[in-house]
Coordinates of N, CA and C in Angstrom, one line a residue:
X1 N 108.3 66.1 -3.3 CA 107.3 65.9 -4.2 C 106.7 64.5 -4.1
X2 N 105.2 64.4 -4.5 CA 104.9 63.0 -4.6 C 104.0 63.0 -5.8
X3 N 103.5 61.8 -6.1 CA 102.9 61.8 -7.3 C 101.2 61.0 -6.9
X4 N 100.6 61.7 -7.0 CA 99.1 61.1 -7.0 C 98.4 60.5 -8.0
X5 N 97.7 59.6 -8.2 CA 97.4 58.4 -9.6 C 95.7 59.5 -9.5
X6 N 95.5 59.7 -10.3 CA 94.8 60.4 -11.2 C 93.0 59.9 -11.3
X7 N 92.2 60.4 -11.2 CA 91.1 59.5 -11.8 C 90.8 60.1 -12.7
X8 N 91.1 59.2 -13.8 CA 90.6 59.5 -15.0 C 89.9 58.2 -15.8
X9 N 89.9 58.6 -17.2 CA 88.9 57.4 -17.9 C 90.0 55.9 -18.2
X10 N 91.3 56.8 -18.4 CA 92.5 55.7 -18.8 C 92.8 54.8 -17.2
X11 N 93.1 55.8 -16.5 CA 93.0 55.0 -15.0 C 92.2 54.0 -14.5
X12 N 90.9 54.3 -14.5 CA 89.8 53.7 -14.4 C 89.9 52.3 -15.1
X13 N 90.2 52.1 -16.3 CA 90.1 51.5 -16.8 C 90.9 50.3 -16.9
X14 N 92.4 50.9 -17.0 CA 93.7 49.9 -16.8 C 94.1 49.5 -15.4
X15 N 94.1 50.9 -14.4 CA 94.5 50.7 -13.2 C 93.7 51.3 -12.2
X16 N 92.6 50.6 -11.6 CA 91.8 51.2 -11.0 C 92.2 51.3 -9.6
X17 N 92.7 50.4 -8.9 CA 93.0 49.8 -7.8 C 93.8 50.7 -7.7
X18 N 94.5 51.4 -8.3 CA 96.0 52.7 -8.4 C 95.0 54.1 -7.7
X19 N 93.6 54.2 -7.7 CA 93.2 55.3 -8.3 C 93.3 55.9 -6.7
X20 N 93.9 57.3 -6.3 CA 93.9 57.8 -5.1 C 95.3 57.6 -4.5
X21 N 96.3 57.0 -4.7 CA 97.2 56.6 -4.2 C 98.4 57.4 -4.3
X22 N 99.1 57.9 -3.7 CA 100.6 58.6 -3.6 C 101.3 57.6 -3.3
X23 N 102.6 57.7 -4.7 CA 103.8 57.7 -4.4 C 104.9 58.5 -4.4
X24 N 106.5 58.1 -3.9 CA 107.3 59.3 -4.2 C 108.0 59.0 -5.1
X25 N 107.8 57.6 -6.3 CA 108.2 57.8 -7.3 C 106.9 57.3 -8.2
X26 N 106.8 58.2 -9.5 CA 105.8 57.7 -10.2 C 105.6 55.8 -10.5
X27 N 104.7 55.5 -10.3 CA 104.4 54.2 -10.8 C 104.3 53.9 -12.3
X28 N 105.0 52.8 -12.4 CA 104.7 52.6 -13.9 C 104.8 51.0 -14.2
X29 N 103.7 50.8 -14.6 CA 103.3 49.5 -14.2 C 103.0 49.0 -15.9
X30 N 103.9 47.6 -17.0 CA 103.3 47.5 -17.6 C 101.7 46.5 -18.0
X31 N 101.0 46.8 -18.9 CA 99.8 46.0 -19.2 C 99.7 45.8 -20.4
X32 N 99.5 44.7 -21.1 CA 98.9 44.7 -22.8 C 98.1 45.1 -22.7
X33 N 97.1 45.5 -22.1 CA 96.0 46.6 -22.2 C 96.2 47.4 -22.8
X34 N 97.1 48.2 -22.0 CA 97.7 49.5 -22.1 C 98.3 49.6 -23.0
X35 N 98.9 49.0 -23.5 CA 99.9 48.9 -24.7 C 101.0 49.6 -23.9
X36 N 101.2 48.7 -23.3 CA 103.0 49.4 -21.9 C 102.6 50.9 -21.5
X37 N 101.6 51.4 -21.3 CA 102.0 52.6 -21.4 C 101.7 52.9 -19.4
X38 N 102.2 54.1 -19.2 CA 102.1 53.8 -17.6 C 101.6 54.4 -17.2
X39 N 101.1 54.7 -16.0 CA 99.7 55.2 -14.8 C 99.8 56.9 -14.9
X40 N 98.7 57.0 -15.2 CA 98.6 58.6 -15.4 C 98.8 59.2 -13.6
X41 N 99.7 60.5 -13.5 CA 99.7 60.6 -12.2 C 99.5 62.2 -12.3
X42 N 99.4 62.4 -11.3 CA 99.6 64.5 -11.3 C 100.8 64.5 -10.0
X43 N 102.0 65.4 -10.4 CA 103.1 65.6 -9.0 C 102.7 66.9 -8.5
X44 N 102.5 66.5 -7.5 CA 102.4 67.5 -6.0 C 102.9 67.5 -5.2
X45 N 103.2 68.6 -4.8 CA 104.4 69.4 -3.3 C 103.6 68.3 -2.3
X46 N 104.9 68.0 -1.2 CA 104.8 67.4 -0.3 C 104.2 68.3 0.9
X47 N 103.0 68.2 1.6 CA 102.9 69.2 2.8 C 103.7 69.1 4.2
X48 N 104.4 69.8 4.2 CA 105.2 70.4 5.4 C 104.0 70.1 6.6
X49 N 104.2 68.8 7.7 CA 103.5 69.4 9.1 C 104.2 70.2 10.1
X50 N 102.6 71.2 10.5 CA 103.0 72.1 11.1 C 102.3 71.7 12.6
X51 N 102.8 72.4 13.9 CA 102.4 72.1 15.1 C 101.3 73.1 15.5
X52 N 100.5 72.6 15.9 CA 99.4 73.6 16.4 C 99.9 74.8 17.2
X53 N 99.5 76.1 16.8 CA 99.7 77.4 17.4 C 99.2 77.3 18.8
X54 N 100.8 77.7 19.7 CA 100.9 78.0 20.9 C 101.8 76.6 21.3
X55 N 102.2 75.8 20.6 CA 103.1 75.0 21.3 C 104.8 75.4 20.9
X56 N 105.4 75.2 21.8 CA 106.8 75.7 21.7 C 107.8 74.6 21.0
X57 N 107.1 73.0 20.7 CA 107.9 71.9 21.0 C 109.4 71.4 22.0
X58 N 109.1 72.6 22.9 CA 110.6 71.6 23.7 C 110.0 70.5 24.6
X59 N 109.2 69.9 24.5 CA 108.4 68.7 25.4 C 108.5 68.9 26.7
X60 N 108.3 70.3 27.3 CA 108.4 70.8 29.0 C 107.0 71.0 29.1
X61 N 106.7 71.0 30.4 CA 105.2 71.2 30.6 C 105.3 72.7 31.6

């Protein structure tokens, strides 16, 4: 799982530079802005890479 920072109106606002970024642990970052409160994020499954169809991977040619 990773956690993606959100764009929203609170994001935008407090932590914009955050905005698009994955981590694998949520960020939480305080601000007097914010009143301590921490970076809106949404968690999502990590994607499995897969090998393009028709390769075997034993690295033989």
């Amino acid at each position: 799982m990773y956690y993606l920072v959100v764009n929203n109106e609170f994001n935008r606002r407090y932590y914009p530079s955050l905005i698009g970024l994955r981590f694998l642990n949520p960020p939480i970052h305080a601000s007097e802005h914010a009143d301590h409160r921490p970076v809106q994020v949404r968690k999502l499954p990590v994607r499995s890479r897969r090998r393009p169809s028709g390769t075997t991977g034993t690295g033989h040619a």
